[in-house]
Amino acid sequence: MMKKILISLCLLLMLTACNEDGREIANPDERYIYIIEMIKEHDSFAESSNYFDISVEMAEIQGGYRYYITVDNPRIAMYDVELLAIEDEVDYHSNMAANVGIFENKEYNMVPNQTNVSQGYVKGVVASGISSKSETTLYVFVQFKNIDYSTTHSEYIKLNAKYEAQ
């Protein structure tokens, strides 16, 4: 059992958005689809992180609901933060998944107690998406690097989102 846990942890630490050759996927459109497929194939999701806070809120909009996923309060230095979230049974080839850091030309860095937005150091990131359901489960991929970009860390988190009228 311990060996299985160690192997799983090692695999999680090594996961990056790379193709079968181990090369990083630079094209944002290809990377977007690749991350969605990674989330769909993943079978173990945490409900929180040891490295940051993550939460979700929902608001009613015309014709559906908008959810907001917030990642903030980093407990370690996180560089080049990326986030992508999906729901089950949604076609993300024709609908945009909630994401941060995939298509932008700038990087988001989160360092405890440091903020300088003009230099890319943010307190947190927020991704939003649209759902037709007032209650749904979101499958979230969060990835970041260490200060010298030598290590990439990925997390898969499951969030339950529910609209609650005020």
PDB file of C-alpha atoms in Angstrom:
ATOM      1  CA  MET A   1       0.000   0.000   0.000  1.00  0.00           C
ATOM      2  CA  MET A   2       2.812   2.424   0.930  1.00  0.00           C
ATOM      3  CA  LYS A   3       4.620   1.629  -2.313  1.00  0.00           C
ATOM      4  CA  LYS A   4       1.463   2.430  -4.309  1.00  0.00           C
ATOM      5  CA  ILE A   5       1.100   5.777  -2.509  1.00  0.00           C
ATOM      6  CA  LEU A   6       4.753   6.675  -3.159  1.00  0.00           C
ATOM      7  CA  ILE A   7       4.440   5.805  -6.835  1.00  0.00           C
ATOM      8  CA  SER A   8       1.274   7.905  -7.100  1.00  0.00           C
ATOM      9  CA  LEU A   9       2.972  10.862  -5.430  1.00  0.00           C
ATOM     10  CA  CYS A  10       5.975  10.606  -7.733  1.00  0.00           C
ATOM     11  CA  LEU A  11       3.708  10.498 -10.774  1.00  0.00           C
ATOM     12  CA  LEU A  12       1.771  13.543  -9.567  1.00  0.00           C
ATOM     13  CA  LEU A  13       4.976  15.502  -9.074  1.00  0.00           C
ATOM     14  CA  MET A  14       6.211  14.641 -12.538  1.00  0.00           C
ATOM     15  CA  LEU A  15       2.994  15.455 -14.387  1.00  0.00           C
ATOM     16  CA  THR A  16       3.259  18.409 -16.704  1.00  0.00           C
ATOM     17  CA  ALA A  17       1.448  19.241 -19.891  1.00  0.00           C
ATOM     18  CA  CYS A  18       3.843  17.370 -22.120  1.00  0.00           C
ATOM     19  CA  ASN A  19       3.157  15.127 -25.044  1.00  0.00           C
ATOM     20  CA  GLU A  20       4.165  11.484 -25.290  1.00  0.00           C
ATOM     21  CA  ASP A  21       7.773  12.483 -26.143  1.00  0.00           C
ATOM     22  CA  GLY A  22       8.077  14.389 -22.847  1.00  0.00           C
ATOM     23  CA  ARG A  23       8.270  17.762 -24.615  1.00  0.00           C
ATOM     24  CA  GLU A  24       6.193  20.618 -23.263  1.00  0.00           C
ATOM     25  CA  ILE A  25       3.231  21.593 -25.416  1.00  0.00           C
ATOM     26  CA  ALA A  26       3.737  25.246 -26.348  1.00  0.00           C
ATOM     27  CA  ASN A  27       0.625  25.825 -28.472  1.00  0.00           C
ATOM     28  CA  PRO A  28      -2.079  27.108 -26.072  1.00  0.00           C
ATOM     29  CA  ASP A  29      -4.930  25.426 -27.997  1.00  0.00           C
ATOM     30  CA  GLU A  30      -3.215  22.031 -27.928  1.00  0.00           C
ATOM     31  CA  ARG A  31      -2.232  22.494 -24.285  1.00  0.00           C
ATOM     32  CA  TYR A  32      -5.833  23.400 -23.368  1.00  0.00           C
ATOM     33  CA  ILE A  33      -7.204  20.196 -24.936  1.00  0.00           C
ATOM     34  CA  TYR A  34      -4.373  18.124 -23.455  1.00  0.00           C
ATOM     35  CA  ILE A  35      -5.109  19.370 -19.905  1.00  0.00           C
ATOM     36  CA  ILE A  36      -8.832  18.661 -20.335  1.00  0.00           C
ATOM     37  CA  GLU A  37      -8.008  15.106 -21.372  1.00  0.00           C
ATOM     38  CA  MET A  38      -5.632  14.720 -18.397  1.00  0.00           C
ATOM     39  CA  ILE A  39      -8.416  15.790 -16.017  1.00  0.00           C
ATOM     40  CA  LYS A  40     -10.908  13.395 -17.625  1.00  0.00           C
ATOM     41  CA  GLU A  41      -8.474  10.487 -17.325  1.00  0.00           C
ATOM     42  CA  HIS A  42      -7.475  11.265 -13.740  1.00  0.00           C
ATOM     43  CA  ASP A  43      -9.155   9.090 -11.118  1.00  0.00           C
ATOM     44  CA  SER A  44      -8.132  10.588  -7.781  1.00  0.00           C
ATOM     45  CA  PHE A  45      -9.079  14.122  -6.745  1.00  0.00           C
ATOM     46  CA  ALA A  46      -8.295  15.954  -3.526  1.00  0.00           C
ATOM     47  CA  GLU A  47     -10.820  18.263  -1.871  1.00  0.00           C
ATOM     48  CA  SER A  48      -8.225  20.868  -0.849  1.00  0.00           C
ATOM     49  CA  SER A  49      -4.528  21.664  -1.144  1.00  0.00           C
ATOM     50  CA  ASN A  50      -1.669  21.938   1.329  1.00  0.00           C
ATOM     51  CA  TYR A  51      -0.125  24.703  -0.800  1.00  0.00           C
ATOM     52  CA  PHE A  52      -2.988  27.177  -1.295  1.00  0.00           C
ATOM     53  CA  ASP A  53      -6.641  27.842  -0.520  1.00  0.00           C
ATOM     54  CA  ILE A  54      -9.197  27.001  -3.193  1.00  0.00           C
ATOM     55  CA  SER A  55     -12.899  27.823  -3.167  1.00  0.00           C
ATOM     56  CA  VAL A  56     -15.868  28.129  -5.499  1.00  0.00           C
ATOM     57  CA  GLU A  57     -18.899  30.425  -5.554  1.00  0.00           C
ATOM     58  CA  MET A  58     -21.878  30.476  -7.903  1.00  0.00           C
ATOM     59  CA  ALA A  59     -24.060  33.322  -9.136  1.00  0.00           C
ATOM     60  CA  GLU A  60     -27.241  33.177 -11.170  1.00  0.00           C
ATOM     61  CA  ILE A  61     -27.043  34.721 -14.636  1.00  0.00           C
ATOM     62  CA  GLN A  62     -29.526  34.883 -17.483  1.00  0.00           C
ATOM     63  CA  GLY A  63     -29.925  31.373 -18.822  1.00  0.00           C
ATOM     64  CA  GLY A  64     -27.758  29.623 -16.245  1.00  0.00           C
ATOM     65  CA  TYR A  65     -25.134  30.046 -13.571  1.00  0.00           C
ATOM     66  CA  ARG A  66     -21.611  31.419 -13.416  1.00  0.00           C
ATOM     67  CA  TYR A  67     -19.083  29.856 -11.075  1.00  0.00           C
ATOM     68  CA  TYR A  68     -15.927  31.521  -9.787  1.00  0.00           C
ATOM     69  CA  ILE A  69     -12.981  29.391  -8.671  1.00  0.00           C
ATOM     70  CA  THR A  70     -10.508  31.260  -6.461  1.00  0.00           C
ATOM     71  CA  VAL A  71      -6.985  30.094  -5.689  1.00  0.00           C
ATOM     72  CA  ASP A  72      -5.274  32.324  -3.129  1.00  0.00           C
ATOM     73  CA  ASN A  73      -3.362  32.431   0.162  1.00  0.00           C
ATOM     74  CA  PRO A  74      -0.288  30.545  -1.068  1.00  0.00           C
ATOM     75  CA  ARG A  75       1.698  28.807   1.643  1.00  0.00           C
ATOM     76  CA  ILE A  76       4.759  28.397  -0.591  1.00  0.00           C
ATOM     77  CA  ALA A  77       6.183  30.338  -3.560  1.00  0.00           C
ATOM     78  CA  MET A  78       4.236  29.354  -6.686  1.00  0.00           C
ATOM     79  CA  TYR A  79       5.476  30.483 -10.117  1.00  0.00           C
ATOM     80  CA  ASP A  80       3.744  30.300 -13.506  1.00  0.00           C
ATOM     81  CA  VAL A  81       0.413  29.303 -11.944  1.00  0.00           C
ATOM     82  CA  GLU A  82      -2.108  27.664 -14.269  1.00  0.00           C
ATOM     83  CA  LEU A  83      -5.662  26.563 -13.531  1.00  0.00           C
ATOM     84  CA  LEU A  84      -8.265  24.787 -15.628  1.00  0.00           C
ATOM     85  CA  ALA A  85     -11.651  23.465 -14.478  1.00  0.00           C
ATOM     86  CA  ILE A  86     -14.245  21.278 -16.169  1.00  0.00           C
ATOM     87  CA  GLU A  87     -17.650  19.738 -15.504  1.00  0.00           C
ATOM     88  CA  ASP A  88     -18.696  16.249 -16.590  1.00  0.00           C
ATOM     89  CA  GLU A  89     -20.588  15.912 -19.864  1.00  0.00           C
ATOM     90  CA  VAL A  90     -19.650  19.316 -21.316  1.00  0.00           C
ATOM     91  CA  ASP A  91     -18.067  19.629 -24.772  1.00  0.00           C
ATOM     92  CA  TYR A  92     -15.020  21.840 -24.239  1.00  0.00           C
ATOM     93  CA  HIS A  93     -14.241  21.948 -27.938  1.00  0.00           C
ATOM     94  CA  SER A  94     -17.238  24.268 -28.379  1.00  0.00           C
ATOM     95  CA  ASN A  95     -17.459  25.717 -24.820  1.00  0.00           C
ATOM     96  CA  MET A  96     -14.529  27.409 -23.077  1.00  0.00           C
ATOM     97  CA  ALA A  97     -13.447  25.813 -19.815  1.00  0.00           C
ATOM     98  CA  ALA A  98     -12.683  28.088 -16.876  1.00  0.00           C
ATOM     99  CA  ASN A  99      -8.940  28.706 -17.030  1.00  0.00           C
ATOM    100  CA  VAL A 100      -6.105  31.000 -15.982  1.00  0.00           C
ATOM    101  CA  GLY A 101      -2.558  31.093 -17.320  1.00  0.00           C
ATOM    102  CA  ILE A 102      -3.182  28.892 -20.368  1.00  0.00           C
ATOM    103  CA  PHE A 103      -3.882  31.489 -23.062  1.00  0.00           C
ATOM    104  CA  GLU A 104      -2.393  34.629 -21.491  1.00  0.00           C
ATOM    105  CA  ASN A 105       1.029  35.854 -22.562  1.00  0.00           C
ATOM    106  CA  LYS A 106       1.930  36.660 -18.960  1.00  0.00           C
ATOM    107  CA  GLU A 107       2.652  34.493 -15.973  1.00  0.00           C
ATOM    108  CA  TYR A 108       0.957  34.584 -12.595  1.00  0.00           C
ATOM    109  CA  ASN A 109       3.193  34.139  -9.565  1.00  0.00           C
ATOM    110  CA  MET A 110       1.923  33.761  -6.010  1.00  0.00           C
ATOM    111  CA  VAL A 111       4.341  34.236  -3.128  1.00  0.00           C
ATOM    112  CA  PRO A 112       3.178  34.380   0.502  1.00  0.00           C
ATOM    113  CA  ASN A 113       2.756  37.977   1.718  1.00  0.00           C
ATOM    114  CA  GLN A 114       4.015  39.494  -1.557  1.00  0.00           C
ATOM    115  CA  THR A 115       1.963  41.297  -4.171  1.00  0.00           C
ATOM    116  CA  ASN A 116       3.140  43.349  -7.140  1.00  0.00           C
ATOM    117  CA  VAL A 117       0.636  42.968  -9.957  1.00  0.00           C
ATOM    118  CA  SER A 118       2.717  44.923 -12.502  1.00  0.00           C
ATOM    119  CA  GLN A 119       5.505  42.348 -12.094  1.00  0.00           C
ATOM    120  CA  GLY A 120       3.160  39.346 -12.139  1.00  0.00           C
ATOM    121  CA  TYR A 121       3.000  38.732  -8.367  1.00  0.00           C
ATOM    122  CA  VAL A 122      -0.663  38.351  -7.477  1.00  0.00           C
ATOM    123  CA  LYS A 123      -2.514  37.597  -4.262  1.00  0.00           C
ATOM    124  CA  GLY A 124      -4.588  34.982  -6.058  1.00  0.00           C
ATOM    125  CA  VAL A 125      -6.193  33.980  -9.332  1.00  0.00           C
ATOM    126  CA  VAL A 126      -9.852  33.573 -10.265  1.00  0.00           C
ATOM    127  CA  ALA A 127     -11.250  31.545 -13.139  1.00  0.00           C
ATOM    128  CA  SER A 128     -14.894  31.640 -14.094  1.00  0.00           C
ATOM    129  CA  GLY A 129     -17.100  29.439 -16.191  1.00  0.00           C
ATOM    130  CA  ILE A 130     -20.744  28.977 -17.058  1.00  0.00           C
ATOM    131  CA  SER A 131     -22.921  26.048 -16.055  1.00  0.00           C
ATOM    132  CA  SER A 132     -26.499  25.183 -16.902  1.00  0.00           C
ATOM    133  CA  LYS A 133     -26.880  23.520 -13.470  1.00  0.00           C
ATOM    134  CA  SER A 134     -27.439  25.227 -10.112  1.00  0.00           C
ATOM    135  CA  GLU A 135     -25.409  22.476  -8.462  1.00  0.00           C
ATOM    136  CA  THR A 136     -22.430  20.790 -10.092  1.00  0.00           C
ATOM    137  CA  THR A 137     -19.072  19.161  -9.489  1.00  0.00           C
ATOM    138  CA  LEU A 138     -15.999  20.865 -10.897  1.00  0.00           C
ATOM    139  CA  TYR A 139     -12.764  19.018 -11.600  1.00  0.00           C
ATOM    140  CA  VAL A 140      -9.863  21.441 -11.255  1.00  0.00           C
ATOM    141  CA  PHE A 141      -6.253  21.151 -12.425  1.00  0.00           C
ATOM    142  CA  VAL A 142      -3.769  23.537 -10.771  1.00  0.00           C
ATOM    143  CA  GLN A 143      -0.132  23.562 -11.800  1.00  0.00           C
ATOM    144  CA  PHE A 144       2.809  25.702 -10.694  1.00  0.00           C
ATOM    145  CA  LYS A 145       6.593  25.708 -10.705  1.00  0.00           C
ATOM    146  CA  ASN A 146       9.250  26.390  -8.080  1.00  0.00           C
ATOM    147  CA  ILE A 147      11.395  29.562  -8.127  1.00  0.00           C
ATOM    148  CA  ASP A 148      13.965  28.309 -10.659  1.00  0.00           C
ATOM    149  CA  TYR A 149      11.362  26.422 -12.740  1.00  0.00           C
ATOM    150  CA  SER A 150      13.212  23.144 -12.162  1.00  0.00           C
ATOM    151  CA  THR A 151      10.188  21.425 -10.574  1.00  0.00           C
ATOM    152  CA  THR A 152       6.563  21.446 -11.701  1.00  0.00           C
ATOM    153  CA  HIS A 153       3.807  20.533  -9.257  1.00  0.00           C
ATOM    154  CA  SER A 154       0.292  19.558 -10.355  1.00  0.00           C
ATOM    155  CA  GLU A 155      -2.825  19.033  -8.276  1.00  0.00           C
ATOM    156  CA  TYR A 156      -6.248  17.663  -9.146  1.00  0.00           C
ATOM    157  CA  ILE A 157      -9.035  18.969  -6.942  1.00  0.00           C
ATOM    158  CA  LYS A 158     -12.769  18.268  -6.916  1.00  0.00           C
ATOM    159  CA  LEU A 159     -15.062  21.122  -5.882  1.00  0.00           C
ATOM    160  CA  ASN A 160     -18.789  20.955  -5.290  1.00  0.00           C
ATOM    161  CA  ALA A 161     -20.469  24.147  -6.483  1.00  0.00           C
ATOM    162  CA  LYS A 162     -23.996  25.094  -5.499  1.00  0.00           C
ATOM    163  CA  TYR A 163     -25.983  28.236  -6.140  1.00  0.00           C
ATOM    164  CA  GLU A 164     -27.551  29.574  -2.975  1.00  0.00           C
ATOM    165  CA  ALA A 165     -30.087  32.397  -3.392  1.00  0.00           C
ATOM    166  CA  GLN A 166     -29.421  35.368  -1.147  1.00  0.00           C
TER     167      GLN A 166
END
